[in-house]
PDB file of C-alpha atoms in Angstrom:
ATOM      1  CA  GLN A   1     -14.244  -3.361  27.273  1.00 86.00           C
ATOM      2  CA  LEU A   2     -13.895   0.052  25.670  1.00 91.00           C
ATOM      3  CA  GLN A   3     -17.221   1.702  24.847  1.00 93.00           C
ATOM      4  CA  LEU A   4     -17.485   4.493  22.301  1.00 96.00           C
ATOM      5  CA  VAL A   5     -20.435   6.798  21.684  1.00 97.00           C
ATOM      6  CA  GLU A   6     -20.537   9.380  18.920  1.00 98.00           C
ATOM      7  CA  SER A   7     -22.670  12.503  19.033  1.00 98.00           C
ATOM      8  CA  GLY A   8     -23.082  15.791  17.234  1.00 98.00           C
ATOM      9  CA  GLY A   9     -24.570  14.598  13.982  1.00 98.00           C
ATOM     10  CA  GLY A  10     -27.563  16.262  12.417  1.00 98.00           C
ATOM     11  CA  SER A  11     -29.009  17.820   9.305  1.00 98.00           C
ATOM     12  CA  VAL A  12     -27.398  20.882   7.756  1.00 98.00           C
ATOM     13  CA  GLN A  13     -27.444  22.684   4.468  1.00 98.00           C
ATOM     14  CA  SER A  14     -24.596  22.595   2.017  1.00 98.00           C
ATOM     15  CA  GLY A  15     -21.753  24.760   3.270  1.00 98.00           C
ATOM     16  CA  GLY A  16     -22.707  24.260   6.893  1.00 98.00           C
ATOM     17  CA  SER A  17     -20.645  22.973   9.795  1.00 98.00           C
ATOM     18  CA  LEU A  18     -20.906  20.316  12.460  1.00 98.00           C
ATOM     19  CA  LYS A  19     -18.691  19.110  15.278  1.00 98.00           C
ATOM     20  CA  LEU A  20     -18.790  15.435  16.132  1.00 98.00           C
ATOM     21  CA  SER A  21     -17.667  14.129  19.498  1.00 98.00           C
ATOM     22  CA  CYS A  22     -16.427  10.700  20.536  1.00 97.00           C
ATOM     23  CA  LEU A  23     -17.145   9.706  24.116  1.00 96.00           C
ATOM     24  CA  ALA A  24     -15.191   6.812  25.640  1.00 95.00           C
ATOM     25  CA  ALA A  25     -15.696   4.743  28.763  1.00 94.00           C
ATOM     26  CA  ASP A  26     -14.007   1.790  30.468  1.00 92.00           C
ATOM     27  CA  TYR A  27     -10.718   2.530  28.787  1.00 89.00           C
ATOM     28  CA  ILE A  28      -7.075   3.140  29.500  1.00 90.00           C
ATOM     29  CA  TYR A  29      -5.850   5.512  26.839  1.00 89.00           C
ATOM     30  CA  ASN A  30      -2.188   4.963  26.098  1.00 91.00           C
ATOM     31  CA  ARG A  31      -1.337   6.877  22.959  1.00 92.00           C
ATOM     32  CA  HIS A  32      -3.840   4.890  20.919  1.00 93.00           C
ATOM     33  CA  CYS A  33      -4.685   5.770  17.351  1.00 94.00           C
ATOM     34  CA  ILE A  34      -8.117   7.370  17.047  1.00 96.00           C
ATOM     35  CA  ALA A  35      -9.910   7.610  13.730  1.00 97.00           C
ATOM     36  CA  TRP A  36     -13.185   8.701  12.183  1.00 98.00           C
ATOM     37  CA  PHE A  37     -14.858   6.739   9.432  1.00 98.00           C
ATOM     38  CA  ARG A  38     -18.068   7.145   7.504  1.00 98.00           C
ATOM     39  CA  GLN A  39     -20.465   4.983   5.577  1.00 97.00           C
ATOM     40  CA  GLY A  40     -22.900   6.454   3.117  1.00 95.00           C
ATOM     41  CA  PRO A  41     -26.019   4.704   1.843  1.00 90.00           C
ATOM     42  CA  GLY A  42     -25.033   1.803  -0.366  1.00 93.00           C
ATOM     43  CA  LYS A  43     -21.343   2.505   0.123  1.00 95.00           C
ATOM     44  CA  GLU A  44     -18.478   0.854   1.931  1.00 96.00           C
ATOM     45  CA  ARG A  45     -17.080   2.282   5.126  1.00 96.00           C
ATOM     46  CA  GLU A  46     -14.222   4.681   4.427  1.00 97.00           C
ATOM     47  CA  GLY A  47     -11.628   6.458   6.503  1.00 97.00           C
ATOM     48  CA  VAL A  48     -12.073  10.177   7.006  1.00 98.00           C
ATOM     49  CA  ALA A  49      -9.413  11.295   9.481  1.00 98.00           C
ATOM     50  CA  SER A  50      -7.015   9.796  11.979  1.00 97.00           C
ATOM     51  CA  VAL A  51      -4.655  10.948  14.704  1.00 96.00           C
ATOM     52  CA  ASP A  52      -1.925   8.766  16.129  1.00 94.00           C
ATOM     53  CA  GLY A  53      -0.549   8.715  19.649  1.00 92.00           C
ATOM     54  CA  TYR A  54       2.021  11.402  18.884  1.00 92.00           C
ATOM     55  CA  ASP A  55      -0.200  14.013  17.167  1.00 91.00           C
ATOM     56  CA  SER A  56       0.408  13.031  13.575  1.00 95.00           C
ATOM     57  CA  VAL A  57      -2.760  13.247  11.544  1.00 96.00           C
ATOM     58  CA  ALA A  58      -4.019  11.904   8.256  1.00 97.00           C
ATOM     59  CA  TYR A  59      -7.009  12.915   6.179  1.00 98.00           C
ATOM     60  CA  ALA A  60      -8.805  11.442   3.235  1.00 97.00           C
ATOM     61  CA  GLU A  61      -8.343  13.586   0.144  1.00 97.00           C
ATOM     62  CA  PHE A  62     -12.029  14.373  -0.059  1.00 97.00           C
ATOM     63  CA  VAL A  63     -12.034  16.147   3.343  1.00 97.00           C
ATOM     64  CA  LYS A  64      -8.669  17.872   3.341  1.00 97.00           C
ATOM     65  CA  GLY A  65      -9.020  21.539   4.118  1.00 97.00           C
ATOM     66  CA  ARG A  66     -12.568  21.087   5.374  1.00 98.00           C
ATOM     67  CA  PHE A  67     -12.405  18.634   8.305  1.00 98.00           C
ATOM     68  CA  THR A  68     -10.149  18.688  11.359  1.00 98.00           C
ATOM     69  CA  ILE A  69      -9.579  15.813  13.763  1.00 97.00           C
ATOM     70  CA  VAL A  70      -8.752  16.739  17.321  1.00 94.00           C
ATOM     71  CA  ARG A  71      -7.729  14.563  20.213  1.00 92.00           C
ATOM     72  CA  ASP A  72      -9.077  15.840  23.499  1.00 90.00           C
ATOM     73  CA  LYS A  73      -6.345  17.563  25.480  1.00 84.00           C
ATOM     74  CA  GLY A  74      -7.153  15.327  28.417  1.00 83.00           C
ATOM     75  CA  VAL A  75      -5.883  12.254  26.590  1.00 82.00           C
ATOM     76  CA  LYS A  76      -2.437  13.293  25.508  1.00 76.00           C
ATOM     77  CA  GLU A  77      -0.701  10.539  27.446  1.00 79.00           C
ATOM     78  CA  ARG A  78      -1.741   7.608  29.572  1.00 80.00           C
ATOM     79  CA  VAL A  79      -5.102   8.172  31.205  1.00 85.00           C
ATOM     80  CA  ARG A  80      -7.713   5.893  32.698  1.00 88.00           C
ATOM     81  CA  ILE A  81     -11.339   6.553  31.796  1.00 90.00           C
ATOM     82  CA  ALA A  82     -13.754   4.869  34.159  1.00 89.00           C
ATOM     83  CA  LYS A  83     -16.811   3.005  32.982  1.00 89.00           C
ATOM     84  CA  ASP A  84     -19.098   5.273  35.014  1.00 91.00           C
ATOM     85  CA  ASN A  85     -17.271   8.486  34.116  1.00 91.00           C
ATOM     86  CA  PRO A  86     -16.964   8.678  30.319  1.00 92.00           C
ATOM     87  CA  GLU A  87     -14.886  11.367  28.697  1.00 92.00           C
ATOM     88  CA  ASN A  88     -14.560  12.767  25.212  1.00 94.00           C
ATOM     89  CA  ILE A  89     -11.420  11.581  23.507  1.00 95.00           C
ATOM     90  CA  SER A  90     -11.778  13.050  20.038  1.00 96.00           C
ATOM     91  CA  TYR A  91     -13.690  15.514  17.915  1.00 97.00           C
ATOM     92  CA  LEU A  92     -14.226  15.841  14.200  1.00 98.00           C
ATOM     93  CA  GLU A  93     -14.794  19.439  13.169  1.00 98.00           C
ATOM     94  CA  MET A  94     -16.479  19.575   9.794  1.00 98.00           C
ATOM     95  CA  THR A  95     -16.865  22.702   7.712  1.00 98.00           C
ATOM     96  CA  GLY A  96     -17.894  23.299   4.123  1.00 98.00           C
ATOM     97  CA  LEU A  97     -20.180  20.302   4.230  1.00 98.00           C
ATOM     98  CA  ARG A  98     -21.435  18.933   0.931  1.00 97.00           C
ATOM     99  CA  PRO A  99     -24.322  16.619   0.084  1.00 97.00           C
ATOM    100  CA  GLU A 100     -21.796  13.875  -0.669  1.00 96.00           C
ATOM    101  CA  ASP A 101     -20.668  14.050   2.973  1.00 98.00           C
ATOM    102  CA  THR A 102     -24.011  12.572   3.983  1.00 97.00           C
ATOM    103  CA  ALA A 103     -23.229   9.375   5.901  1.00 98.00           C
ATOM    104  CA  MET A 104     -23.150   7.658   9.236  1.00 98.00           C
ATOM    105  CA  TYR A 105     -19.953   8.733  10.992  1.00 98.00           C
ATOM    106  CA  PHE A 106     -18.080   6.399  13.329  1.00 98.00           C
ATOM    107  CA  CYS A 107     -15.358   6.891  15.874  1.00 97.00           C
ATOM    108  CA  ALA A 108     -12.813   4.090  16.213  1.00 97.00           C
ATOM    109  CA  VAL A 109      -9.830   3.292  18.403  1.00 95.00           C
ATOM    110  CA  GLY A 110      -6.829   1.298  17.251  1.00 93.00           C
ATOM    111  CA  ARG A 111      -3.631   0.069  18.819  1.00 91.00           C
ATOM    112  CA  PRO A 112      -1.770   1.704  21.747  1.00 91.00           C
ATOM    113  CA  PHE A 113       1.580   3.449  21.333  1.00 92.00           C
ATOM    114  CA  CYS A 114       0.460   4.111  17.821  1.00 92.00           C
ATOM    115  CA  HIS A 115       2.903   5.673  15.392  1.00 92.00           C
ATOM    116  CA  GLY A 116       1.420   6.669  12.087  1.00 91.00           C
ATOM    117  CA  PRO A 117      -2.253   7.488  11.649  1.00 92.00           C
ATOM    118  CA  THR A 118      -4.151   5.157   9.358  1.00 90.00           C
ATOM    119  CA  LEU A 119      -7.446   5.310   7.543  1.00 92.00           C
ATOM    120  CA  THR A 120      -8.029   1.599   7.088  1.00 90.00           C
ATOM    121  CA  THR A 121     -10.724  -0.211   9.016  1.00 87.00           C
ATOM    122  CA  ASP A 122      -8.471  -3.168   9.834  1.00 87.00           C
ATOM    123  CA  GLN A 123      -6.337  -0.993  12.118  1.00 86.00           C
ATOM    124  CA  SER A 124      -9.254  -0.144  14.396  1.00 89.00           C
ATOM    125  CA  ASN A 125     -10.303  -2.521  17.144  1.00 89.00           C
ATOM    126  CA  PHE A 126     -13.197  -0.712  18.812  1.00 94.00           C
ATOM    127  CA  TRP A 127     -16.086   1.097  17.184  1.00 96.00           C
ATOM    128  CA  GLY A 128     -18.991   3.252  18.199  1.00 96.00           C
ATOM    129  CA  GLN A 129     -22.532   2.941  16.860  1.00 96.00           C
ATOM    130  CA  GLY A 130     -22.259   6.043  14.715  1.00 97.00           C
ATOM    131  CA  THR A 131     -23.964   9.400  14.365  1.00 98.00           C
ATOM    132  CA  GLN A 132     -25.861  10.425  11.244  1.00 98.00           C
ATOM    133  CA  VAL A 133     -24.824  13.461   9.233  1.00 98.00           C
ATOM    134  CA  THR A 134     -27.168  14.642   6.491  1.00 98.00           C
ATOM    135  CA  VAL A 135     -26.286  17.505   4.183  1.00 98.00           C
ATOM    136  CA  SER A 136     -28.907  18.961   1.901  1.00 97.00           C
ATOM    137  CA  SER A 137     -28.245  21.029  -1.202  1.00 94.00           C
TER     138      SER A 137
END
């Protein structure tokens, strides 16, 4: 069963930057969709950025120009990630952070041979526990 662990969250001031990482284990990557979501206090979970199995990306309007999703170069095509040897599969590079970006950020993996990045939660089958990002004004 695929295991995902996010890291890289923290507290920054408005305008600051953070880079989130998504570590995967017990997984055979095969051009799966990978996405980042967030959930702020009292809010529903929302899609932030997604990359499909063929390098197409999608961003929510509220992060365009500020966030960049990256798939680790080691997972371009089919690759097996052992349970006892986890590897990073994706990063979310965040710049120009705003207080409204404060949320728990989640990494998620969707279907294999994925064409077309999506930002909807129903397209993701595996989720991490999240990493907290707090932006102060």
